[in-house]
Short mmCIF file of C-alpha atoms in Angstrom, two decimals:
data_model
loop_
_atom_site.label_atom_id
_atom_site.label_comp_id
_atom_site.label_asym_id
_atom_site.label_seq_id
_atom_site.Cartn_x
_atom_site.Cartn_y
_atom_site.Cartn_z
CA UNK A 62 -5.54 -35.90 -1.83
CA UNK A 63 -6.39 -35.29 -5.49
CA UNK A 64 -4.24 -34.19 -8.39
CA UNK A 65 -4.71 -30.54 -7.40
CA UNK A 66 -3.47 -31.31 -3.87
CA UNK A 67 -6.64 -29.86 -2.37
CA UNK A 68 -7.50 -31.12 1.09
CA UNK A 69 -10.57 -33.39 1.05
CA UNK A 70 -12.39 -31.16 3.54
CA UNK A 71 -11.91 -28.20 1.20
CA UNK A 72 -12.86 -30.16 -1.89
CA UNK A 73 -16.07 -31.14 -0.10
CA UNK A 74 -17.09 -27.45 -0.26
CA UNK A 75 -17.33 -27.56 -4.05
CA UNK A 76 -21.14 -27.56 -4.13
CA UNK A 77 -21.20 -24.71 -1.60
CA UNK A 78 -18.87 -22.72 -3.86
CA UNK A 79 -21.07 -23.33 -6.89
CA UNK A 80 -24.16 -22.22 -4.96
CA UNK A 81 -22.48 -19.02 -3.75
CA UNK A 82 -21.07 -18.10 -7.13
CA UNK A 83 -24.36 -18.73 -8.92
CA UNK A 84 -26.31 -16.66 -6.38
CA UNK A 85 -23.88 -13.74 -6.68
CA UNK A 86 -23.87 -13.98 -10.49
CA UNK A 87 -27.63 -13.34 -10.45
CA UNK A 88 -27.37 -10.05 -8.50
CA UNK A 89 -24.58 -7.86 -10.01
CA UNK A 90 -24.70 -4.29 -8.72
CA UNK A 91 -23.20 -0.88 -9.53
CA UNK A 92 -19.91 0.24 -8.03
CA UNK A 93 -20.56 1.60 -4.57
CA UNK A 94 -24.15 0.28 -4.57
CA UNK A 95 -23.47 -3.39 -3.85
CA UNK A 96 -26.21 -3.54 -1.20
CA UNK A 97 -27.60 -7.03 -1.85
CA UNK A 98 -24.14 -8.41 -2.51
CA UNK A 99 -22.64 -6.96 0.64
CA UNK A 100 -25.54 -8.15 2.79
CA UNK A 101 -25.29 -11.69 1.39
CA UNK A 102 -21.54 -11.90 1.97
CA UNK A 103 -21.81 -10.39 5.46
CA UNK A 104 -24.50 -12.87 6.40
CA UNK A 105 -22.31 -15.82 5.47
CA UNK A 106 -19.24 -14.39 7.19
CA UNK A 107 -21.21 -13.87 10.39
CA UNK A 108 -22.54 -17.41 10.12
CA UNK A 109 -18.95 -18.68 9.86
CA UNK A 110 -18.04 -16.82 13.08
CA UNK A 111 -16.12 -13.80 11.75
CA UNK A 112 -16.22 -10.45 13.54
CA UNK A 113 -17.57 -7.96 11.02
CA UNK A 114 -16.36 -4.36 10.69
CA UNK A 115 -18.66 -2.08 8.71
CA UNK A 116 -17.89 1.28 7.14
CA UNK A 117 -20.95 3.51 7.69
CA UNK A 118 -22.17 4.99 4.44
CA UNK A 119 -20.32 2.43 2.31
CA UNK A 120 -20.97 -1.15 1.23
CA UNK A 121 -17.45 -2.48 1.82
CA UNK A 122 -16.61 -4.37 4.99
CA UNK A 123 -14.11 -6.80 6.44
CA UNK A 124 -14.35 -9.84 8.65
CA UNK A 125 -11.77 -11.01 11.18
CA UNK A 126 -11.01 -14.47 12.51
CA UNK A 127 -8.80 -13.76 15.52
CA UNK A 128 -6.64 -16.66 16.69
CA UNK A 129 -4.09 -14.95 18.93
CA UNK A 130 -3.30 -11.21 19.22
CA UNK A 131 0.40 -12.08 19.31
CA UNK A 132 0.24 -13.68 15.85
CA UNK A 133 0.57 -11.75 12.57
CA UNK A 134 -2.51 -11.11 10.43
CA UNK A 135 -2.94 -12.17 6.82
CA UNK A 136 -5.69 -10.57 4.73
CA UNK A 137 -7.48 -11.87 1.64
CA UNK A 138 -9.30 -9.41 -0.59
CA UNK A 139 -12.26 -9.86 -2.94
CA UNK A 140 -14.10 -7.21 -4.97
CA UNK A 141 -17.89 -7.06 -5.13
CA UNK A 142 -19.18 -4.84 -7.95
CA UNK A 143 -20.46 -5.81 -11.39
CA UNK A 144 -20.22 -4.17 -14.81
CA UNK A 145 -22.75 -1.93 -16.54
CA UNK A 146 -23.40 -4.29 -19.44
CA UNK A 147 -25.84 -6.98 -20.40
CA UNK A 148 -25.36 -10.60 -19.37
CA UNK A 149 -25.44 -12.34 -22.76
CA UNK A 150 -25.11 -15.83 -21.31
CA UNK A 151 -27.96 -18.35 -21.30
CA UNK A 152 -27.04 -20.11 -18.07
CA UNK A 153 -29.64 -20.89 -15.44
CA UNK A 154 -28.02 -18.39 -13.06
CA UNK A 155 -28.05 -15.49 -15.52
CA UNK A 156 -28.15 -11.95 -14.14
CA UNK A 157 -31.56 -10.82 -12.94
CA UNK A 158 -30.50 -7.16 -12.86
CA UNK A 159 -31.12 -5.66 -16.30
CA UNK A 160 -28.07 -3.91 -17.72
CA UNK A 161 -25.69 -5.35 -15.11
CA UNK A 162 -23.45 -8.41 -15.30
CA UNK A 163 -20.58 -10.08 -13.49
CA UNK A 164 -18.53 -10.31 -16.67
CA UNK A 165 -15.26 -9.52 -14.88
CA UNK A 166 -15.53 -12.45 -12.51
CA UNK A 167 -16.05 -10.70 -9.20
CA UNK A 168 -18.73 -13.27 -8.41
CA UNK A 169 -15.99 -15.93 -8.60
CA UNK A 170 -13.65 -13.82 -6.48
CA UNK A 171 -16.26 -13.58 -3.74
CA UNK A 172 -17.10 -17.28 -4.00
CA UNK A 173 -13.42 -18.10 -3.62
CA UNK A 174 -13.09 -15.86 -0.56
CA UNK A 175 -16.26 -17.18 1.08
CA UNK A 176 -15.25 -20.79 0.45
CA UNK A 177 -11.85 -20.11 1.99
CA UNK A 178 -13.43 -18.24 4.91
CA UNK A 179 -15.70 -21.18 5.69
CA UNK A 180 -12.83 -23.66 5.45
CA UNK A 181 -10.50 -21.62 7.66
CA UNK A 182 -13.19 -21.02 10.28
CA UNK A 183 -13.88 -24.76 10.43
CA UNK A 184 -10.14 -25.37 10.92
CA UNK A 185 -9.51 -22.55 13.38
CA UNK A 186 -7.58 -24.84 15.73
CA UNK A 187 -5.00 -25.37 12.98
CA UNK A 188 -4.47 -21.70 12.12
CA UNK A 189 -1.10 -20.13 12.78
CA UNK A 190 -2.16 -16.63 11.73
CA UNK A 191 -5.05 -14.30 12.34
CA UNK A 192 -7.12 -13.99 9.18
CA UNK A 193 -9.02 -11.07 7.66
CA UNK A 194 -11.26 -11.14 4.60
CA UNK A 195 -11.75 -7.76 2.91
CA UNK A 196 -14.78 -7.31 0.66
CA UNK A 197 -14.00 -4.27 -1.44
CA UNK A 198 -16.61 -1.98 -2.93
CA UNK A 199 -16.28 -0.13 -6.25
CA UNK A 200 -13.34 -1.77 -7.97
CA UNK A 201 -14.66 -1.17 -11.48
CA UNK A 202 -15.55 2.53 -11.38
CA UNK A 203 -12.57 4.51 -10.15
CA UNK A 204 -14.72 7.63 -9.82
CA UNK A 205 -16.52 5.99 -6.89
CA UNK A 206 -14.79 5.65 -3.49
CA UNK A 207 -13.34 2.14 -3.37
CA UNK A 208 -10.02 0.69 -2.27
CA UNK A 209 -8.44 3.99 -1.24
CA UNK A 210 -11.47 4.89 0.87
CA UNK A 211 -11.44 1.48 2.58
CA UNK A 212 -7.74 1.84 3.37
CA UNK A 213 -8.45 5.31 4.73
CA UNK A 214 -11.19 3.85 6.94
CA UNK A 215 -8.87 1.19 8.33
CA UNK A 216 -9.30 -2.07 6.43
CA UNK A 217 -5.51 -2.55 6.37
CA UNK A 218 -4.90 -1.59 9.99
CA UNK A 219 -2.99 -4.36 11.73
CA UNK A 220 -2.49 -6.35 8.50
CA UNK A 221 0.98 -7.78 7.90
CA UNK A 222 0.41 -9.22 4.44
CA UNK A 223 -2.45 -9.13 1.96
CA UNK A 224 -3.29 -11.51 -0.86
CA UNK A 225 -5.64 -11.21 -3.81
CA UNK A 226 -6.22 -12.82 -7.17
CA UNK A 227 -7.94 -12.25 -10.49
CA UNK A 228 -9.43 -15.07 -12.51
CA UNK A 229 -8.13 -15.73 -16.02
CA UNK A 230 -10.08 -18.05 -18.29
CA UNK A 231 -7.07 -18.42 -20.58
CA UNK A 232 -5.02 -20.20 -17.91
CA UNK A 233 -4.89 -23.95 -17.49
CA UNK A 234 -7.09 -25.28 -14.72
CA UNK A 235 -5.20 -25.42 -11.44
CA UNK A 236 -2.39 -23.04 -12.41
CA UNK A 237 -1.47 -19.81 -10.66
CA UNK A 238 0.39 -16.99 -12.40
CA UNK A 239 2.49 -14.77 -10.18
CA UNK A 240 5.71 -12.82 -10.25
CA UNK A 241 7.92 -10.46 -8.30
CA UNK A 242 7.54 -6.77 -8.95
CA UNK A 243 4.65 -5.30 -10.95
CA UNK A 244 1.79 -7.76 -11.18
CA UNK A 245 -0.94 -5.51 -12.57
CA UNK A 246 -0.68 -2.15 -14.25
CA UNK A 247 -0.96 1.45 -13.16
CA UNK A 248 -4.57 2.15 -14.10
CA UNK A 249 -6.63 5.30 -14.51
CA UNK A 250 -10.17 5.95 -15.71
CA UNK A 251 -10.78 9.25 -17.49
CA UNK A 252 -13.84 11.25 -18.52
CA UNK A 253 -13.40 13.99 -21.14
CA UNK A 254 -15.99 16.63 -22.05
CA UNK A 255 -15.44 18.71 -25.19
CA UNK A 256 -17.67 21.75 -25.72
CA UNK A 257 -17.87 23.40 -29.14
CA UNK A 258 -20.44 25.56 -30.94
CA UNK A 259 -23.52 24.12 -32.60
CA UNK A 260 -24.47 25.10 -36.15
CA UNK A 261 -26.74 23.84 -38.89
CA UNK A 262 -25.28 21.10 -41.02
CA UNK A 263 -25.51 23.39 -44.08
CA UNK A 264 -23.27 26.01 -42.44
CA UNK A 265 -20.53 24.01 -40.64
CA UNK A 266 -18.15 26.97 -40.84
CA UNK A 267 -20.24 28.75 -38.24
CA UNK A 268 -19.72 26.08 -35.60
CA UNK A 269 -17.02 24.20 -33.73
CA UNK A 270 -17.50 20.46 -34.19
CA UNK A 271 -17.07 18.79 -30.81
CA UNK A 272 -17.25 15.30 -32.33
CA UNK A 273 -14.34 15.92 -34.68
CA UNK A 274 -12.29 17.46 -31.90
CA UNK A 275 -12.88 14.52 -29.58
CA UNK A 276 -11.85 12.15 -32.37
CA UNK A 277 -8.67 14.19 -32.94
CA UNK A 278 -7.74 13.89 -29.26
CA UNK A 279 -8.25 10.15 -29.27
CA UNK A 280 -6.27 9.66 -32.49
CA UNK A 281 -3.42 11.81 -31.21
CA UNK A 282 -3.23 9.67 -28.07
CA UNK A 283 -2.94 6.55 -30.22
CA UNK A 284 0.10 8.22 -31.81
CA UNK A 285 1.58 8.87 -28.35
CA UNK A 286 1.28 5.18 -27.47
CA UNK A 287 2.88 4.19 -30.78
CA UNK A 288 5.73 6.72 -30.90
CA UNK A 289 6.34 8.24 -27.46
CA UNK A 290 6.37 5.17 -25.23
CA UNK A 291 8.97 2.42 -25.18
CA UNK A 292 8.02 -0.74 -27.13
CA UNK A 293 9.52 -2.68 -24.23
CA UNK A 294 7.01 -1.30 -21.72
CA UNK A 295 3.34 -2.11 -22.39
CA UNK A 296 1.03 0.89 -22.57
CA UNK A 297 -2.65 1.20 -23.36
CA UNK A 298 -4.84 4.22 -24.08
CA UNK A 299 -8.42 3.14 -24.53
CA UNK A 300 -11.66 4.93 -25.30
CA UNK A 301 -14.64 2.73 -24.59
CA UNK A 302 -17.46 5.29 -24.71
CA UNK A 303 -18.13 8.39 -26.82
CA UNK A 304 -21.44 10.24 -26.93
CA UNK A 305 -22.36 13.50 -28.63
CA UNK A 306 -24.86 15.31 -30.79
CA UNK A 307 -28.62 15.54 -30.64
CA UNK A 308 -29.80 15.51 -34.28
CA UNK A 309 -28.14 14.29 -37.52
CA UNK A 310 -28.21 17.60 -39.41
CA UNK A 311 -26.49 19.82 -36.86
CA UNK A 312 -22.93 20.28 -35.64
CA UNK A 313 -22.55 18.74 -32.17
CA UNK A 314 -21.67 21.26 -29.50
CA UNK A 315 -20.85 18.69 -26.81
CA UNK A 316 -19.17 15.30 -26.66
CA UNK A 317 -18.33 13.14 -23.66
CA UNK A 318 -15.78 10.36 -24.00
CA UNK A 319 -14.68 7.86 -21.35
CA UNK A 320 -11.83 5.41 -21.26
CA UNK A 321 -8.78 4.11 -19.43
CA UNK A 322 -5.01 4.48 -19.32
CA UNK A 323 -2.80 1.56 -18.33
CA UNK A 324 0.97 1.24 -18.05
CA UNK A 325 3.41 -1.24 -16.56
CA UNK A 326 5.87 1.31 -15.15
CA UNK A 327 5.56 4.70 -13.50
CA UNK A 328 7.51 6.57 -16.22
CA UNK A 329 5.23 5.34 -19.00
CA UNK A 330 2.19 6.14 -16.88
CA UNK A 331 3.35 9.75 -16.56
CA UNK A 332 4.16 10.03 -20.29
CA UNK A 333 0.60 9.00 -21.14
CA UNK A 334 -1.05 11.30 -18.60
CA UNK A 335 1.11 14.33 -19.41
CA UNK A 336 0.65 13.83 -23.15
CA UNK A 337 -3.11 13.54 -22.70
CA UNK A 338 -3.18 16.87 -20.88
CA UNK A 339 -1.02 18.52 -23.56
CA UNK A 340 -3.23 17.26 -26.38
CA UNK A 341 -6.38 18.44 -24.61
CA UNK A 342 -4.77 21.85 -24.05
CA UNK A 343 -4.46 22.20 -27.84
CA UNK A 344 -8.25 22.06 -28.05
CA UNK A 345 -8.46 25.20 -25.93
CA UNK A 346 -6.25 26.98 -28.47
CA UNK A 347 -8.69 25.93 -31.19
CA UNK A 348 -11.57 27.59 -29.35
CA UNK A 349 -13.08 24.57 -27.60
CA UNK A 350 -13.78 24.31 -23.90
CA UNK A 351 -12.72 21.09 -22.23
CA UNK A 352 -12.88 19.39 -18.87
CA UNK A 353 -11.11 16.16 -18.00
CA UNK A 354 -11.50 14.15 -14.82
CA UNK A 355 -9.40 11.10 -14.06
CA UNK A 356 -8.89 8.80 -11.10
CA UNK A 357 -6.80 5.72 -10.64
CA UNK A 358 -4.47 3.54 -8.63
CA UNK A 359 -0.80 2.63 -8.80
CA UNK A 360 0.27 -0.86 -9.80
CA UNK A 361 0.15 -3.91 -7.59
CA UNK A 362 3.79 -4.63 -6.81
CA UNK A 363 4.74 -7.92 -5.22
CA UNK A 364 7.74 -7.44 -2.91
CA UNK A 365 11.10 -8.89 -3.93
CA UNK A 366 12.81 -11.49 -1.73
CA UNK A 367 13.82 -10.20 1.67
CA UNK A 368 11.33 -7.35 1.88
CA UNK A 369 8.63 -9.15 3.82
CA UNK A 370 6.97 -7.51 6.78
CA UNK A 371 9.04 -8.10 9.97
CA UNK A 372 6.16 -9.82 11.75
CA UNK A 373 6.01 -12.45 9.02
CA UNK A 374 9.67 -12.98 8.31
CA UNK A 375 9.05 -16.71 8.22
CA UNK A 376 5.70 -17.41 6.60
CA UNK A 377 5.43 -21.19 6.35
CA UNK A 378 1.71 -21.91 6.21
CA UNK A 379 -1.66 -20.52 7.17
CA UNK A 380 -3.19 -23.88 7.91
CA UNK A 381 -1.05 -26.64 9.36
CA UNK A 382 -1.92 -30.28 8.81
CA UNK A 383 -3.42 -32.26 11.70
CA UNK A 384 -0.87 -35.06 11.39
CA UNK A 385 2.19 -32.84 11.80
CA UNK A 386 5.13 -34.35 13.65
CA UNK A 387 8.63 -33.21 14.47
CA UNK A 388 11.66 -34.20 12.45
CA UNK A 389 11.91 -35.21 8.77
CA UNK A 390 8.48 -36.87 8.79
CA UNK A 391 7.03 -33.65 10.17
CA UNK A 392 8.68 -31.70 7.35
CA UNK A 393 7.08 -33.95 4.76
CA UNK A 394 3.64 -33.52 6.30
CA UNK A 395 3.54 -29.73 6.41
CA UNK A 396 0.53 -28.14 4.82
CA UNK A 397 0.21 -25.67 1.97
CA UNK A 398 3.26 -23.52 2.19
CA UNK A 399 4.52 -20.12 1.16
CA UNK A 400 8.27 -19.72 1.51
CA UNK A 401 10.20 -16.68 2.62
CA UNK A 402 12.56 -15.88 -0.25
CA UNK A 403 15.07 -14.28 2.13
CA UNK A 404 16.40 -17.72 3.00
CA UNK A 405 16.95 -18.79 -0.61
CA UNK A 406 20.60 -19.33 -1.48
CA UNK A 407 21.84 -17.54 -4.61
CA UNK A 408 23.30 -20.71 -6.12
CA UNK A 409 21.73 -23.48 -4.06
CA UNK A 410 18.04 -22.78 -4.56
CA UNK A 411 15.67 -24.16 -7.14
CA UNK A 412 14.44 -22.00 -9.99
CA UNK A 413 10.96 -22.38 -11.40
CA UNK A 414 11.03 -22.42 -15.23
CA UNK A 415 10.39 -19.05 -16.83
CA UNK A 416 6.93 -18.56 -18.30
CA UNK A 417 8.06 -16.24 -21.07
CA UNK A 418 4.70 -15.99 -22.79
CA UNK A 419 3.04 -14.73 -19.60
CA UNK A 420 5.86 -12.47 -18.46
CA UNK A 421 6.71 -14.37 -15.33
CA UNK A 422 10.15 -14.22 -13.84
CA UNK A 423 12.27 -16.92 -12.22
CA UNK A 424 11.67 -17.42 -8.54
CA UNK A 425 14.23 -18.79 -6.11
CA UNK A 426 13.02 -21.39 -3.63
CA UNK A 427 14.95 -22.63 -0.60
CA UNK A 428 16.92 -25.70 -1.57
CA UNK A 429 15.85 -28.01 1.26
CA UNK A 430 12.33 -26.88 2.12
CA UNK A 431 9.33 -29.10 1.33
CA UNK A 432 7.00 -27.59 -1.24
CA UNK A 433 3.98 -29.84 -0.81
CA UNK A 434 2.76 -32.42 1.68
CA UNK A 435 4.74 -35.60 1.12
CA UNK A 436 7.03 -34.04 -1.50
CA UNK A 437 10.62 -32.87 -1.24
CA UNK A 438 12.99 -31.65 -3.88
CA UNK A 439 16.38 -33.34 -3.65
CA UNK A 440 19.20 -31.25 -2.23
CA UNK A 441 20.98 -31.34 -5.56
CA UNK A 442 18.17 -29.76 -7.47
CA UNK A 443 15.56 -30.97 -9.93
CA UNK A 444 16.98 -30.91 -13.49
CA UNK A 445 13.82 -32.28 -15.10
CA UNK A 446 11.75 -29.49 -13.54
CA UNK A 447 14.15 -26.85 -14.79
CA UNK A 448 14.27 -28.22 -18.31
CA UNK A 449 10.72 -29.34 -19.00
CA UNK A 450 8.69 -26.29 -17.95
CA UNK A 451 5.79 -28.74 -17.60
CA UNK A 452 2.71 -26.74 -16.48
CA UNK A 453 1.55 -29.68 -14.36
CA UNK A 454 4.77 -29.41 -12.36
CA UNK A 455 4.43 -25.65 -12.07
CA UNK A 456 0.92 -26.25 -10.80
CA UNK A 457 2.39 -28.19 -7.89
CA UNK A 458 4.34 -25.14 -6.72
CA UNK A 459 3.03 -22.33 -4.58
CA UNK A 460 -0.57 -23.17 -3.84
CA UNK A 461 -2.32 -21.26 -1.14
CA UNK A 462 -5.57 -23.03 -0.34
CA UNK A 463 -5.66 -23.96 -4.09
CA UNK A 464 -7.63 -23.12 -7.18
CA UNK A 465 -9.80 -25.32 -9.33
CA UNK A 466 -11.72 -23.90 -12.26
CA UNK A 467 -14.73 -25.86 -13.46
CA UNK A 468 -16.88 -25.47 -16.57
CA UNK A 469 -18.90 -22.60 -15.12
CA UNK A 470 -15.79 -20.64 -14.16
CA UNK A 471 -15.72 -21.46 -10.44
CA UNK A 472 -12.36 -21.26 -8.73
CA UNK A 473 -11.30 -22.36 -5.29
CA UNK A 474 -9.07 -20.09 -3.29
CA UNK A 475 -5.54 -19.48 -4.49
CA UNK A 476 -3.00 -17.05 -3.18
CA UNK A 477 -1.50 -16.08 -6.48
CA UNK A 478 -0.79 -12.42 -5.88
CA UNK A 479 1.27 -11.14 -3.00
CA UNK A 480 1.33 -7.46 -2.15
CA UNK A 481 2.83 -5.77 0.87
CA UNK A 482 0.34 -4.49 3.39
CA UNK A 483 0.95 -0.77 3.50
CA UNK A 484 -1.71 0.95 5.52
CA UNK A 485 -0.99 4.39 4.11
CA UNK A 486 -1.73 3.51 0.46
CA UNK A 487 -4.20 1.57 -1.63
CA UNK A 488 -1.54 -0.15 -3.70
CA UNK A 489 -2.29 -3.57 -2.26
CA UNK A 490 -5.55 -3.72 -4.19
CA UNK A 491 -5.31 -4.83 -7.79
CA UNK A 492 -7.02 -2.87 -10.47
#
């Protein structure tokens, strides 16, 4: 083992992970048009022995590693699309697609999933769950069919639990941030068109200035965020694009603006959306014509203790160590574990220190369950862990396969986000 507690066989895949991530970084593609990316990932998954399910007309797919139909199924999700922006890096594996870049880290997400898929396939005889890897199309552009469409087409059918992650360069190498409840925000993308009346710049009174009206709408929304939403509930209204006008000496008769709305609770999300509609309606009273299109997803909500899917009421590990034995020695040798919070005692469990700066909550762990191979917390608790809040100790808790970030941003698989598998919604996919 190493200080990240990554199995040697998994650590040996480091060069493979680099190669995959670098290849994917070179070929970022538009949301819903991830043709090269999808083909590359499918090819590797087929090579590893996964049964591939395609969605005709779409680039998304999933791969299954079936161990036993009687066992529950755990899914891991990775997104595939890039961003419409230039890759400003000077690395050897810089984007070869002009105007497209993997600046949100989806190349790392796919590299993590493919590394994990290869490792799990090679250790199939040790698996205690069926495994599915979901490669999601169109995460970035909510106007394009993505997670919701894949759920509609059946990617969550038969799944008992689903895991996902998002890289964060600000976090210490080897750490995983997670919590109960809302993990990522309610998110919507909006496109607003404002139509006015063009006029010569010398006679502005004869026109309706679409640029000024669009600016008014955006400024009024900033006021809503500042004065209508609770300061205790984060809210964001952002405008990232605004285009209008054709020549400098004429009043613009059309402006298109695009942006996002994010909130950490459903009430705030509705305040922002309703206020946006009300402010836009005022433009109609001023003589402008407007159209607004928005699309989005609800928050990723990790289930609280005790609300796990019945089929996985006791999730101990995905991969079990080869040297497992019965009795206390067997307990010490268990592999990477995820504990069912339902069995945690209100006063007898161990509490991970609160990460106040990152918004994490305390998490109860069963008092006598091993957390890592060869490690046990004493029955009486671990005062130094509670008091120190040492990130290196937090790193030792709750690793899935594990994550290791290197200089080029590569991560190994971690299971940092837990969301309930609900086949009727897309809420299990982070935005």
